[in-house]
Amino acid sequence: MGKNRNYLDAVSGLMIAALFALAGLVVLAWAVKPDLPLT
């Protein structure tokens, strides 16, 4: 039971980290090319 809980925590942590990385890439790309359409 405890092992499964740790696995879920790790997966959610990875997903949050991936979201932040994705947002950082978008911001970085927009900073380099401000005329980039965001939608």
Short mmCIF file of C-alpha atoms in Angstrom, two decimals:
data_model
loop_
_atom_site.label_atom_id
_atom_site.label_comp_id
_atom_site.label_asym_id
_atom_site.label_seq_id
_atom_site.Cartn_x
_atom_site.Cartn_y
_atom_site.Cartn_z
CA MET A 1 0.00 0.00 0.00
CA GLY A 2 2.74 2.46 1.00
CA LYS A 3 4.80 1.57 -2.07
CA ASN A 4 1.90 2.37 -4.41
CA ARG A 5 1.38 5.72 -2.68
CA ASN A 6 5.02 6.68 -3.20
CA TYR A 7 4.72 5.72 -6.88
CA LEU A 8 1.70 8.00 -7.30
CA ASP A 9 3.54 10.85 -5.57
CA ALA A 10 6.53 10.38 -7.89
CA VAL A 11 4.29 10.34 -10.99
CA SER A 12 2.43 13.49 -9.94
CA GLY A 13 5.74 15.17 -9.15
CA LEU A 14 7.09 14.26 -12.59
CA MET A 15 3.93 15.57 -14.27
CA ILE A 16 4.21 18.88 -12.39
CA ALA A 17 7.90 19.13 -13.31
CA ALA A 18 7.05 18.41 -16.96
CA LEU A 19 4.35 21.11 -16.90
CA PHE A 20 6.82 23.64 -15.50
CA ALA A 21 9.42 22.64 -18.10
CA LEU A 22 6.85 23.03 -20.87
CA ALA A 23 5.80 26.45 -19.60
CA GLY A 24 9.46 27.47 -19.34
CA LEU A 25 10.08 26.41 -22.94
CA VAL A 26 7.06 28.40 -24.14
CA VAL A 27 8.23 31.50 -22.24
CA LEU A 28 11.76 31.04 -23.57
CA ALA A 29 10.54 30.66 -27.17
CA TRP A 30 8.30 33.72 -26.76
CA ALA A 31 11.22 35.71 -25.31
CA VAL A 32 13.36 34.81 -28.33
CA LYS A 33 10.56 35.37 -30.87
CA PRO A 34 8.01 37.84 -29.42
CA ASP A 35 5.98 37.80 -32.64
CA LEU A 36 5.19 34.12 -32.07
CA PRO A 37 1.41 33.47 -31.88
CA LEU A 38 0.55 31.92 -28.52
CA THR A 39 -2.68 30.26 -29.65
#
